[in-house]
Structure formats: structure tokens, C-alpha cells
Coordinates of C-alpha atoms and ligand atoms in Angstrom, one line a residue:
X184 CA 64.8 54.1 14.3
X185 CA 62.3 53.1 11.2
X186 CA 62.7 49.7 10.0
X187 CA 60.5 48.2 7.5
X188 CA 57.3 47.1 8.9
X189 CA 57.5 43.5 7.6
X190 CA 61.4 43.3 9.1
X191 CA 60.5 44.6 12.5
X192 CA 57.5 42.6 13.1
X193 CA 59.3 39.1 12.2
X194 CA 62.0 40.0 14.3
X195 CA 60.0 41.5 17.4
X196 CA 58.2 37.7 16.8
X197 CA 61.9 35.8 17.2
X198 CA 62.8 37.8 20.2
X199 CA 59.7 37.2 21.9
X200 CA 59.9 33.7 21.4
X201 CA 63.6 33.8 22.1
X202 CA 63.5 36.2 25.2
X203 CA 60.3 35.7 26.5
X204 CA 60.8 38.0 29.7
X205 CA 63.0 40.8 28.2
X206 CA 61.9 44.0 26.4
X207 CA 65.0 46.2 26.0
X208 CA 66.6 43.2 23.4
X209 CA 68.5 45.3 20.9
X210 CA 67.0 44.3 17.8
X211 CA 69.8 42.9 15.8
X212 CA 68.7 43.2 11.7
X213 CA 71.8 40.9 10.9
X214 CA 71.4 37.9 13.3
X215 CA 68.0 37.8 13.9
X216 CA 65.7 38.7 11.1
X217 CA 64.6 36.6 9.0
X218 CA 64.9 36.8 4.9
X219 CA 61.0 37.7 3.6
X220 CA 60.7 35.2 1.8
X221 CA 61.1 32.5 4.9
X222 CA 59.0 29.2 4.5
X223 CA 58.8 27.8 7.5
X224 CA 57.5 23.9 8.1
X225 CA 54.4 22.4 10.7
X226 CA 54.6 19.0 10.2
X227 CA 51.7 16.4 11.5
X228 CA 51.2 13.1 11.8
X229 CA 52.3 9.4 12.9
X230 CA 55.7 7.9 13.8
X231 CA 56.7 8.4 10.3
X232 CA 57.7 11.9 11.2
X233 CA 57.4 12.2 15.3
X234 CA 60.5 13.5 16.5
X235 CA 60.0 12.9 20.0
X236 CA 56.4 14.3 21.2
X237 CA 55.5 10.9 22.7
X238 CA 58.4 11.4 25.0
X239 CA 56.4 13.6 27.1
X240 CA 53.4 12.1 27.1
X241 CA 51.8 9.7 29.5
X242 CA 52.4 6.4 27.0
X243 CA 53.2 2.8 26.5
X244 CA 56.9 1.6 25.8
X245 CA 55.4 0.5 22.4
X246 CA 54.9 3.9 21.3
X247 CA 58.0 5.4 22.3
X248 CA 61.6 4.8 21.2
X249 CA 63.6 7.0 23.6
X250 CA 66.1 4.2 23.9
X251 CA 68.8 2.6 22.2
X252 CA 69.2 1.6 19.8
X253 CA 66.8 3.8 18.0
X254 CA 69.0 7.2 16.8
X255 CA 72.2 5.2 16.9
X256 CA 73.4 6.0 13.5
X257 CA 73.2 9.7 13.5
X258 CA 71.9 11.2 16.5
X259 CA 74.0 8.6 18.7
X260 CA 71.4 8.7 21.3
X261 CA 68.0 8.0 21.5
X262 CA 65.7 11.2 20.8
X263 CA 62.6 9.5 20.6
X264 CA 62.3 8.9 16.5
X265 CA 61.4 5.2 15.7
X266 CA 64.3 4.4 13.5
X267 CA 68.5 4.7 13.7
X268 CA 68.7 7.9 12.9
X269 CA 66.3 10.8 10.7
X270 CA 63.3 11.0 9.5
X271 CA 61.6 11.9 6.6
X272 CA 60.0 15.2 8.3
X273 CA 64.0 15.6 9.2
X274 CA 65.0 15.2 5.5
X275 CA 62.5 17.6 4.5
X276 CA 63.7 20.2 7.0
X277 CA 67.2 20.0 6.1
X278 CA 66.3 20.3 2.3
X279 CA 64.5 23.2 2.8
X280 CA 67.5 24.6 4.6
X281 CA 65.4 25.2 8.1
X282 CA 66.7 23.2 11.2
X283 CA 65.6 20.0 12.4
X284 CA 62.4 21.1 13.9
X285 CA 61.9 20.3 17.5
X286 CA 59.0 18.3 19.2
X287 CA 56.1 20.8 19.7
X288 CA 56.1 19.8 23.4
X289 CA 59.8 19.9 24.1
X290 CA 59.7 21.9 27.6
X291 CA 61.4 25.3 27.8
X292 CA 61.7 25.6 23.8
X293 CA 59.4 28.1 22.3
X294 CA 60.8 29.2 19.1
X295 CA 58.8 28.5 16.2
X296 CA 60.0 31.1 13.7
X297 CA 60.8 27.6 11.9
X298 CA 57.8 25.7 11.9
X299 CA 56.8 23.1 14.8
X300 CA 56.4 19.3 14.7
X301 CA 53.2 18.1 16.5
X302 CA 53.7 14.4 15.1
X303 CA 52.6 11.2 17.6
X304 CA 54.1 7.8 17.2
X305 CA 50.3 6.2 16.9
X306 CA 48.2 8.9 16.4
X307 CA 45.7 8.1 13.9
X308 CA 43.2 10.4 12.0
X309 CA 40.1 8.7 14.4
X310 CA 39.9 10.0 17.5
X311 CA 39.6 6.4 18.8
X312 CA 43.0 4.9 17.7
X313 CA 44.7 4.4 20.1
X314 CA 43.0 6.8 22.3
X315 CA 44.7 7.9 25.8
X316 CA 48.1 6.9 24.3
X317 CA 48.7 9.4 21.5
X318 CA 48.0 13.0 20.3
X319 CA 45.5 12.5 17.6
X320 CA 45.4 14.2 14.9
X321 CA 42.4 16.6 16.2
X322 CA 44.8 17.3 19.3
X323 CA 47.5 18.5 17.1
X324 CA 45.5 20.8 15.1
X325 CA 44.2 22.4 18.4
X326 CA 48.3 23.1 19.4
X327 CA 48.8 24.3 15.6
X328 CA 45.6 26.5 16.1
X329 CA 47.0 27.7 19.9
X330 CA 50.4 28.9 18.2
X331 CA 48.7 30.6 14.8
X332 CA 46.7 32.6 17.8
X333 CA 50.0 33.6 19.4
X334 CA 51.3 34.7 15.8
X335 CA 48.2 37.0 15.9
X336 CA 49.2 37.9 19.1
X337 CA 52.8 39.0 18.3
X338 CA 52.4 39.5 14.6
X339 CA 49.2 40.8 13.9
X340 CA 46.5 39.4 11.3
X341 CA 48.2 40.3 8.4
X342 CA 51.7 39.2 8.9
X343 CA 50.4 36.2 10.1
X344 CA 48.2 35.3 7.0
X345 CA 51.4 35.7 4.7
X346 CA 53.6 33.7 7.2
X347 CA 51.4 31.1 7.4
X348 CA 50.7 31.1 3.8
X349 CA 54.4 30.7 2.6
X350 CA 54.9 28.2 5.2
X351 CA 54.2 24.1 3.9
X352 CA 52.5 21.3 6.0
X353 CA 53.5 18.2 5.7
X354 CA 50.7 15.9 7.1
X355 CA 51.1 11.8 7.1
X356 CA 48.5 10.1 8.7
X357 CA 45.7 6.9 8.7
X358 CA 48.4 3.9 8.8
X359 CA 47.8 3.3 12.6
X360 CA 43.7 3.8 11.8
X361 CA 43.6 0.9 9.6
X362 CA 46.7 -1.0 10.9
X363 CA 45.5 -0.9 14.9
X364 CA 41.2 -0.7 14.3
X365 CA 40.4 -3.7 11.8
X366 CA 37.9 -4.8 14.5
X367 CA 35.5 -1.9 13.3
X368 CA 35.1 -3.6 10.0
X369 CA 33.0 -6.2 12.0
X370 CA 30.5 -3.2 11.9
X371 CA 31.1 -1.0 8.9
X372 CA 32.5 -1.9 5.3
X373 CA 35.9 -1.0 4.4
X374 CA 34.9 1.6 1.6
X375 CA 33.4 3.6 4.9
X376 CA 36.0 2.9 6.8
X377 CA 38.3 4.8 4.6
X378 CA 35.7 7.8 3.9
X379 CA 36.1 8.2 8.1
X380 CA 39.5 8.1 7.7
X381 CA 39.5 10.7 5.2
X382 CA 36.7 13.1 6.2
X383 CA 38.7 13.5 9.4
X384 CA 41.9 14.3 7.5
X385 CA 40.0 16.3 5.4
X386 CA 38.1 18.2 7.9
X387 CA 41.7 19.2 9.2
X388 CA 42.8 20.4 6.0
X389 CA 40.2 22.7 5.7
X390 CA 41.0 23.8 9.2
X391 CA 44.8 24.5 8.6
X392 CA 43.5 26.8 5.2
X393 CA 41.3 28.6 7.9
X394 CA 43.7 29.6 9.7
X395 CA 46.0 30.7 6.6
X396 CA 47.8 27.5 5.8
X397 CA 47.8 27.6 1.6
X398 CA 50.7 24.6 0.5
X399 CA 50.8 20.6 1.8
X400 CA 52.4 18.1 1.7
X401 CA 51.1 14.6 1.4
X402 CA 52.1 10.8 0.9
X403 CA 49.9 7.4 0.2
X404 CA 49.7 5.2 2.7
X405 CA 51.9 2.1 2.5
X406 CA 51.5 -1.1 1.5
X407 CA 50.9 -1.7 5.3
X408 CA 50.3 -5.9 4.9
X409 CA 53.9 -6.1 3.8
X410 CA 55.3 -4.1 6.7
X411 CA 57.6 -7.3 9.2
X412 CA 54.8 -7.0 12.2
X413 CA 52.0 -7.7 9.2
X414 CA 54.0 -10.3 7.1
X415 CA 54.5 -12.5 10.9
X416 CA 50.7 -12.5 11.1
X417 CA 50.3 -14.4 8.2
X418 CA 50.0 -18.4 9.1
X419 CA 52.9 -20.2 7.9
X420 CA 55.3 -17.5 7.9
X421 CA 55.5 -17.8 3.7
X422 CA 56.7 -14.1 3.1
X423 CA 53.5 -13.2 2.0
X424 CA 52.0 -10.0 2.7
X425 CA 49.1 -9.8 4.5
X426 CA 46.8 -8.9 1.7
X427 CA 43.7 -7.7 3.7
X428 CA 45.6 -4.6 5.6
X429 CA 47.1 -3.7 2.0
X430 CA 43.5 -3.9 0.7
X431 CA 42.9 -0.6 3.0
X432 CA 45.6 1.2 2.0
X433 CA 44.4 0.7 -1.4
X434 CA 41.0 1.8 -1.2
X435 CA 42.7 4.9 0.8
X436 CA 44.9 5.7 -1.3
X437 CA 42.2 5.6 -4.6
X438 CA 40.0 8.0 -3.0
X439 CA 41.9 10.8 -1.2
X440 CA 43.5 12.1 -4.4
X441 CA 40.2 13.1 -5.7
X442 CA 39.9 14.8 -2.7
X443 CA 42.7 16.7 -2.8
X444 CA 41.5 17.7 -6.3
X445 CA 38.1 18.7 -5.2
X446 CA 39.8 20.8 -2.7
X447 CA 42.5 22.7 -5.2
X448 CA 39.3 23.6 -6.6
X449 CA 37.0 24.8 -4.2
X450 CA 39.7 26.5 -1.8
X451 CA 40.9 29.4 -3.5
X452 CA 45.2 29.3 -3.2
X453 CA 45.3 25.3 -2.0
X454 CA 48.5 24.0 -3.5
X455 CA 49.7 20.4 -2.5
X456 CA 52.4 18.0 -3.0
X457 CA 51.1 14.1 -3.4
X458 CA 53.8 11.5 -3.3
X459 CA 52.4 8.3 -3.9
X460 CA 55.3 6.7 -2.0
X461 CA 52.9 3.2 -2.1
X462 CA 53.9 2.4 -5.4
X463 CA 57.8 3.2 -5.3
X464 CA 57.8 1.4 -1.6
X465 CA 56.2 -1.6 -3.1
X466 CA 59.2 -1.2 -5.7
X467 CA 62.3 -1.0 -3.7
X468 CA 60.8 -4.1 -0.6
X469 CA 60.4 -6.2 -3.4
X470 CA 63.8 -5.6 -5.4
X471 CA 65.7 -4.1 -2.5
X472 CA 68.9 -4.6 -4.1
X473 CA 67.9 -1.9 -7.1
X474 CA 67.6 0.7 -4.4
X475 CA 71.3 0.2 -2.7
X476 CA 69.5 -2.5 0.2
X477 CA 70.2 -6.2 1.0
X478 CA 67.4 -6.9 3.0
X479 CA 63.6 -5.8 2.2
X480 CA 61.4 -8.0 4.1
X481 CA 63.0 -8.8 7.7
X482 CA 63.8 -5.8 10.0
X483 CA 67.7 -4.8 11.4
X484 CA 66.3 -4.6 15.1
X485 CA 63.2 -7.1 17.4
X486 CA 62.4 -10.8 17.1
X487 CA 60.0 -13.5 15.6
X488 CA 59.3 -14.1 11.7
X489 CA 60.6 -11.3 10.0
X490 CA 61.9 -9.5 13.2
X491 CA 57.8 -9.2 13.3
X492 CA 57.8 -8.5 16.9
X493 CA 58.2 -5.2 18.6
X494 CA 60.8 -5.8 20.8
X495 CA 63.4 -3.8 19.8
X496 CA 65.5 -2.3 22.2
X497 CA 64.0 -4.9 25.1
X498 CA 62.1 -2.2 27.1
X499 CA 58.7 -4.0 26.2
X500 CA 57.3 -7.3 27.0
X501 CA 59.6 -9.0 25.0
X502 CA 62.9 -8.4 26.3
X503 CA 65.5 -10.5 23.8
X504 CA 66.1 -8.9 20.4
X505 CA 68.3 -8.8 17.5
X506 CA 70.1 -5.9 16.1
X507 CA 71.6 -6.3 12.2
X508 CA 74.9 -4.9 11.9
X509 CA 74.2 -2.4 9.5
X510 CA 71.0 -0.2 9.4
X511 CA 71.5 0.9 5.8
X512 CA 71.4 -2.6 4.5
X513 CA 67.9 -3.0 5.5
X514 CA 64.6 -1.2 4.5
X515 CA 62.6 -1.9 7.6
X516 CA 64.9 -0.4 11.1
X517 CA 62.0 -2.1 13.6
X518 CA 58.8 -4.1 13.2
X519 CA 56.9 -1.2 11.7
X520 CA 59.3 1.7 11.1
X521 CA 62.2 2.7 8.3
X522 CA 65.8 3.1 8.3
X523 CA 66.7 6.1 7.9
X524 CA 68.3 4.7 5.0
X525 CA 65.2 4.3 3.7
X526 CA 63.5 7.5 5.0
X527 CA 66.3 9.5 3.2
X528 CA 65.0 8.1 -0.7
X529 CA 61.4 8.4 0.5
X530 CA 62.3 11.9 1.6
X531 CA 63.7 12.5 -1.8
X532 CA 61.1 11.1 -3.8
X533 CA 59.0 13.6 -2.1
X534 CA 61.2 16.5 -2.5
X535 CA 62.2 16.5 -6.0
X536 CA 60.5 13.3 -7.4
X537 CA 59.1 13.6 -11.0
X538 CA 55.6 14.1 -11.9
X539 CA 54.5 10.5 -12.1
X540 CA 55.1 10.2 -8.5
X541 CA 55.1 13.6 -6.8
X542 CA 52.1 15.7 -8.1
X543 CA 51.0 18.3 -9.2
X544 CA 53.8 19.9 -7.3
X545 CA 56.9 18.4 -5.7
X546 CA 57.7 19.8 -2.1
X547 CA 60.6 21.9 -3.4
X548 CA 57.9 23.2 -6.0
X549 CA 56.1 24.2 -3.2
X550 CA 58.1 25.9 -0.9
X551 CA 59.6 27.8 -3.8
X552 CA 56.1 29.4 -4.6
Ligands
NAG160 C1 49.5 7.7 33.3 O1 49.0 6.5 33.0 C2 48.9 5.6 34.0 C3 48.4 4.2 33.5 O2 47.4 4.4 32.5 C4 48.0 6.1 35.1 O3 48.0 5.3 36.2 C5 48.6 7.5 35.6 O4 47.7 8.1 36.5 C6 48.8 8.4 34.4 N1 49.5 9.6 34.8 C7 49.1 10.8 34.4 C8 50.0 12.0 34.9 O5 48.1 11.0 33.7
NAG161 C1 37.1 12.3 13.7 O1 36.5 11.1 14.0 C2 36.1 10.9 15.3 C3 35.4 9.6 15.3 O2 36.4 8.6 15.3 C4 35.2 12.0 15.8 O3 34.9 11.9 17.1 C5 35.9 13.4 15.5 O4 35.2 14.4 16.0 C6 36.2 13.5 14.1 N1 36.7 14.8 13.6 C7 38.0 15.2 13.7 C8 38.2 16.6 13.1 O5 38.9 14.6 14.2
NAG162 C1 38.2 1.3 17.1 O1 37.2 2.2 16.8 C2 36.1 2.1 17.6 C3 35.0 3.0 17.1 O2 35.5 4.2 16.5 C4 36.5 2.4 19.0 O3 35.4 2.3 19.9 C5 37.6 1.5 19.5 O4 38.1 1.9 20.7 C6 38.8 1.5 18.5 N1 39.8 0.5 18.9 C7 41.1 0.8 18.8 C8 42.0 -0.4 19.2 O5 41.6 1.8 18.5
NAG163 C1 76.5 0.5 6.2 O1 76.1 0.3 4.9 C2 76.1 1.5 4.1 C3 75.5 1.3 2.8 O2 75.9 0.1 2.2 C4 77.6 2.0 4.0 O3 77.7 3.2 3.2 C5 78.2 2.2 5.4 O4 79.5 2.5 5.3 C6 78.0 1.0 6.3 N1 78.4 1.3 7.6 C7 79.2 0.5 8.3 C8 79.5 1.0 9.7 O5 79.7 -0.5 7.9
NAG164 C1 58.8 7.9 -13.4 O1 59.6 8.6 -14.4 C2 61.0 8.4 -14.3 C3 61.7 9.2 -15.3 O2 61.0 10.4 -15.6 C4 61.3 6.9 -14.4 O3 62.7 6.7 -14.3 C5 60.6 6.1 -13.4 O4 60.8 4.7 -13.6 C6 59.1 6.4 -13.4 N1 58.4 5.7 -12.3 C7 57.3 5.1 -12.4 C8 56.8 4.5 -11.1 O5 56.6 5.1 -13.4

């Protein structure tokens, strides 16, 4: 029986995925296919939107949080995410009506049709940070590149091009460069820090639009001095932030919106989303109670100053902790992660923020294009 080309060939891609080893599937038009105009998401990154990929890699306690209680509040069991319940990436999926997407190197599932997650708790844009403990950034856009060449595969060129072109990347990454590496500004200045930082993301970018990928999705970095593990450096334990890991974000966050500009012009098709989540985070930890939160400086869940120290859950070094009694009341879940809570309004602010702080396009913008 004919079928439109574009039908078949997404569905022949779903069953493949789905039914690896069978051929005489019965291709169902109603279940299976997808609508044409299906956006689907790849998602990169750090722990801001890792699902779980560090579960199956060969790690540190500190970098994973398959244990309670991370994922209390709405997973009720630990999946991995560093916070009580979803992430942003997770916010994102369920506003563009596409399921949560899984961990790209969950064992034994294969369906991307959706999108894939490739995000490490860690992972920096350098290859260096944190290197042997995390999927860096280059790693995950050699997975992204393996799956675009089974798309070819089962797809074709063509199809492949428009699926990949419809579908947005979100990317989030250089927090853990310039939060975990400060000793390299003993030999290089903090402006070239940065432009590291950067060319590597950008060099990914590029790579992505290579390989068809036409819409992103991006945020600032945070102001990652005011972040509990940061504030309980600071001698004295004022509440001050500590100013000189803020500095980087700053410089970071100055330059790569120019180069996302450059780029919308050079790359013929680029579209991108930039939330510049630094400024309304700086908002809502300093008047926490305007945003719906009673606490914006001390974590719900570890120890020390602040609840500075990452013990929460006692499966690292330190084994005593305390755990709030109510996620939502605080901005800050753990030492260095967000409630979900507080994932949820950055996850908004990214979706459908207005134009002074999600630009030039929101990420509903974009996956409506
Ligand atoms: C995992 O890491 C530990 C400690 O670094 C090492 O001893 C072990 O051989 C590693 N295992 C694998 C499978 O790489
Ligand atoms: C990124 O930076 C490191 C140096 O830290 C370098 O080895 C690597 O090849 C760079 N490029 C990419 C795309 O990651
Ligand atoms: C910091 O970066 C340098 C050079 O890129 C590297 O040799 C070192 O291992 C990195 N340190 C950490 C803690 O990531
Ligand atoms: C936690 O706080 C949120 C926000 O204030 C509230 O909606 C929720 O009901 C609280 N949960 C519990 C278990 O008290
Ligand atoms: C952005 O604009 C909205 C209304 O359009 C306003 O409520 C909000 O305060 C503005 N935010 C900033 C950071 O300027």
C-alpha cells in the first residue's frame, strides 16, 4: 500500500527504534506516526539538565544523585537529577508536549523519535573539567553526531535534514568550567579564560548546524559566587557572595551574546533563544519572597554555612545532613543545584519569557517555527 513518503519514513524510523529485531511490524498510521510537523528536543549540558547519564558512568558520589532524597517530590525516587524533583530540560519537554526525555545512555532504550538528553552532572565545555568523571561536552556531541548518522541510516539525507532542522537544542554549559578550574587563572587572564570557554561551545554549535541542527536554546550563566557552596567559601560566613566566581560569569555572559549574533548572521537558518536567567536569578535569591520562596540563600538539603557543603543525602564524605521540610520554600535544593521549585520559573522564563529577558526568540517561538 502507498503511503506518503514523509509518513512512511518517520514511521519505518519509530519502529526500528522500537522493534529493533522485527521486520514484519504492521505499520500502524494511527499509533505510530508521528504529526509532520514534530519538534523533537536534544538537550546538552551540565547538572542543570542531566537526567541521569552520570548514573552509568564510572563517577564520584559527588556527581551523581541517584539517591534520596534527590527526586523525592515528584519522581519519589531517586533518578539521578540533582534536585527534589524536575528539571528545567524536563519543564521544557513537557511544554513542548514531548515526554520527559530519557538519559542518552539508559541501557536497552533506543527510541529517539523525541529527542535525546546527553547532559553530565560536571561536564564542562573544557575538555579538562573534571576530566575522567564526566561526559564533556565534546563527548556528547560525538553521541548526538553517532545518532544523526543512524537517522541517515534509517531516514535518509533528506528526512533527516528537516527532522533535525525542526528539532530545538537546548545547550547549558561553562558553570562547572569556571566554578571547578579557577587554578588556570594562575596562568591565563580571565577575559581568555572565558573566550576558551566559549570557542569550545561555539565550535559545538557550529557542529550541531553541520549536521542540520537550525534552532537553540541558551541561558547565561549564573551568578555562580552566590550559589550556598560559594557563599560558605567566603571568610566570615557574612552572606556575601563570593564576588570573584560572579566576576566570570559576568565576563561570560557579556561576550557570548555577540556571538550568538555573529553566528545568526553568518550561518544561514541559525535561530536561537537567549534567556539571560543571570539577571532574573540575581532577582528572585535576593527578594525570594516576590517569587513565592522563604529562603534564597541557604539550601533545603547538606551542612555547613549556608548548607554550603555537599553532603546531601550522606553518600559522600560527609555523612550528617539536613533536609528542610519543604523543597518549594527554598531556591537552592543542594549546595549547588535548584528546587524544582525553582527550575519550574526558570523553565518558564525561558519558554515564554518577554523580550527583555528571552531573546530574540522565546523557546516556544522556536519550536513553533
Ligand atoms: C572506575 O574508576 C575506578 C577509580 O578511578 C577504577 O579503579 C576502575 O577501574 C574504573 N572502572 C572502569 C570500568 O573503568
Ligand atoms: C575544547 O578545549 C579543550 C582544551 O580544554 C581542547 O582540548 C578541545 O579540543 C576543545 N574543543 C572542543 C570542541 O571541545
Ligand atoms: C584545569 O585546566 C587545566 C588546563 O586546561 C587542566 O590541566 C586541569 O586538569 C584542570 N583542572 C580541573 C580541576 O579541572
Ligand atoms: C510546600 O510549599 C509549597 C509552596 O509554598 C506548597 O504549595 C506545598 O503545599 C507545600 N508542601 C507541603 C508538603 O507542605
Ligand atoms: C521585563 O518586562 C516585563 C513586562 O514586559 C516586566 O514585568 C519585567 O519587570 C521586565 N524585567 C526586567 C528584568 O526588566
Amino acid at each position: 500500500m502507498a503511503m506518503p513518503t514523509k509518513l512512511y519514513t518517520l514511521c519505518s524510523l519509530v519502529l526500528a527504534f522500537l522493534f529493533p529485531f522485527s521486520n514484519s511490524v504492521q505499520l500502524d498510521e494511527g499509533k505510530l506516526c508521528l504529526p509532520e510537523k514534530h519538534a523533537s528536543l536534544f538537550i546538552f549540558g551540565d547538572s542543570l539538565y542531566d537526567p541521569g547519564n552520570n548514573n552509568y558512568i564510572n563517577t564520584t558520589t559527588g556527581l551523581q544523585a541517584n539517591f534520596g532524597p534527590y527526586g523525592e517530590t515528584f519522581f519519589k525516587y531517586p533518578t539521578g537529577r540533582f534536585s527534589d524533583g524536575r528539571l528545567v530540560s524536563d519543564f521544557i519537554a513537557e511544554y513542548a508536549k514531548l515526554p520527559l526525555i530519557t538519559p542518552y545512555l539508559h541501557p536497552g532504550y533506543h527510541s529517539y523519535i523525541d529527542g535525546a538528553n546527553f547532559a553530565s552532572a560536571g561536564a564542562g565545555a573544557l575538555v579538562e573539567t573534571l576530566q575522567g568523571y564526566v561526559i564533556d561536552l565534546k563527548t556528547q556531541l560525538g553521541f548526538f553526531k553517532n545518532l544523526a548518522s543512524l537517522f541517515r541510516k534509517k531516514l535518509g539525507d533528506a528526512e533527516t535534514k528537516t527532522f533535525l532542522g525542526r528539532s530545538v537544542y537546548l545547550i547549558n554549559i561553562g558553570s562547572n568550567d569556571y566554578a571547578t578550574n579557577s587554578s588556570l587563572l594562575q596562568s591565563i587572564s580571565q577575559q581568555e579564560f572565558v573566550d576558551m570557554v566559549i570557542g569550545n561551545l561555539t565550535t559545538v554549535i557550529k557542529e550541531i548546524y553541520k549536521e542540520g541542527g537550525r534552532k537553540f536554546g541558551f541561558v547565561s550563566v549564573p551568578p555562580l559566587g552566590c550559589v550556598p557552596f560559594a557563599r560558605a567559601l567566603k571568610p566570615g560566613n557574612t552572606g556575601a557572595c563570593f564576588e570573584e566566581l560572579t566576576a566570570l560569569a559576568e565576563l561570560h555572559n557579556a561576550a557570548f551574546p555577540k556571538v550568538l549574533q555573529k553566528l545568526e548572521r553568518r550561518l544561514n537558518g541559525f535561530r536561537y533563544s537567549f534567556a539571560d536567567v543571570y539577571t532574573s536569578f540575581s532577582e528572585s535569591i535576593n527578594n525570594p519572597s516576590k517569587y513565592g520562596f522563604k529562603e534564597g540563600k541557604i539550601a533545603c538539603c547538606g551542612s555547613g554555612p549556608y548548607r554550603g557543603i555537599q553532603s546531601c543525602g550522606g553518600k559522600r564524605s560527609v555523612k550528617e545532613y539536613e533536609l528542610c521540610e519543604n523543597a518549594s520554600d527554598h531556591i537552592f535544593f543542594d549546595n549547588a543545584h535548584l528546587s524544582e521549585r525553582a527550575n519550574q520559573q526558570l523553565a518558564k522564563l525561558m519558554w515564554s519569557g518577554t523580550s527583555n529577558i528571552t531573546a530574540p526568540y522565546n523557546l516556544k517561538a522556536l519550536f513553533e517555527l
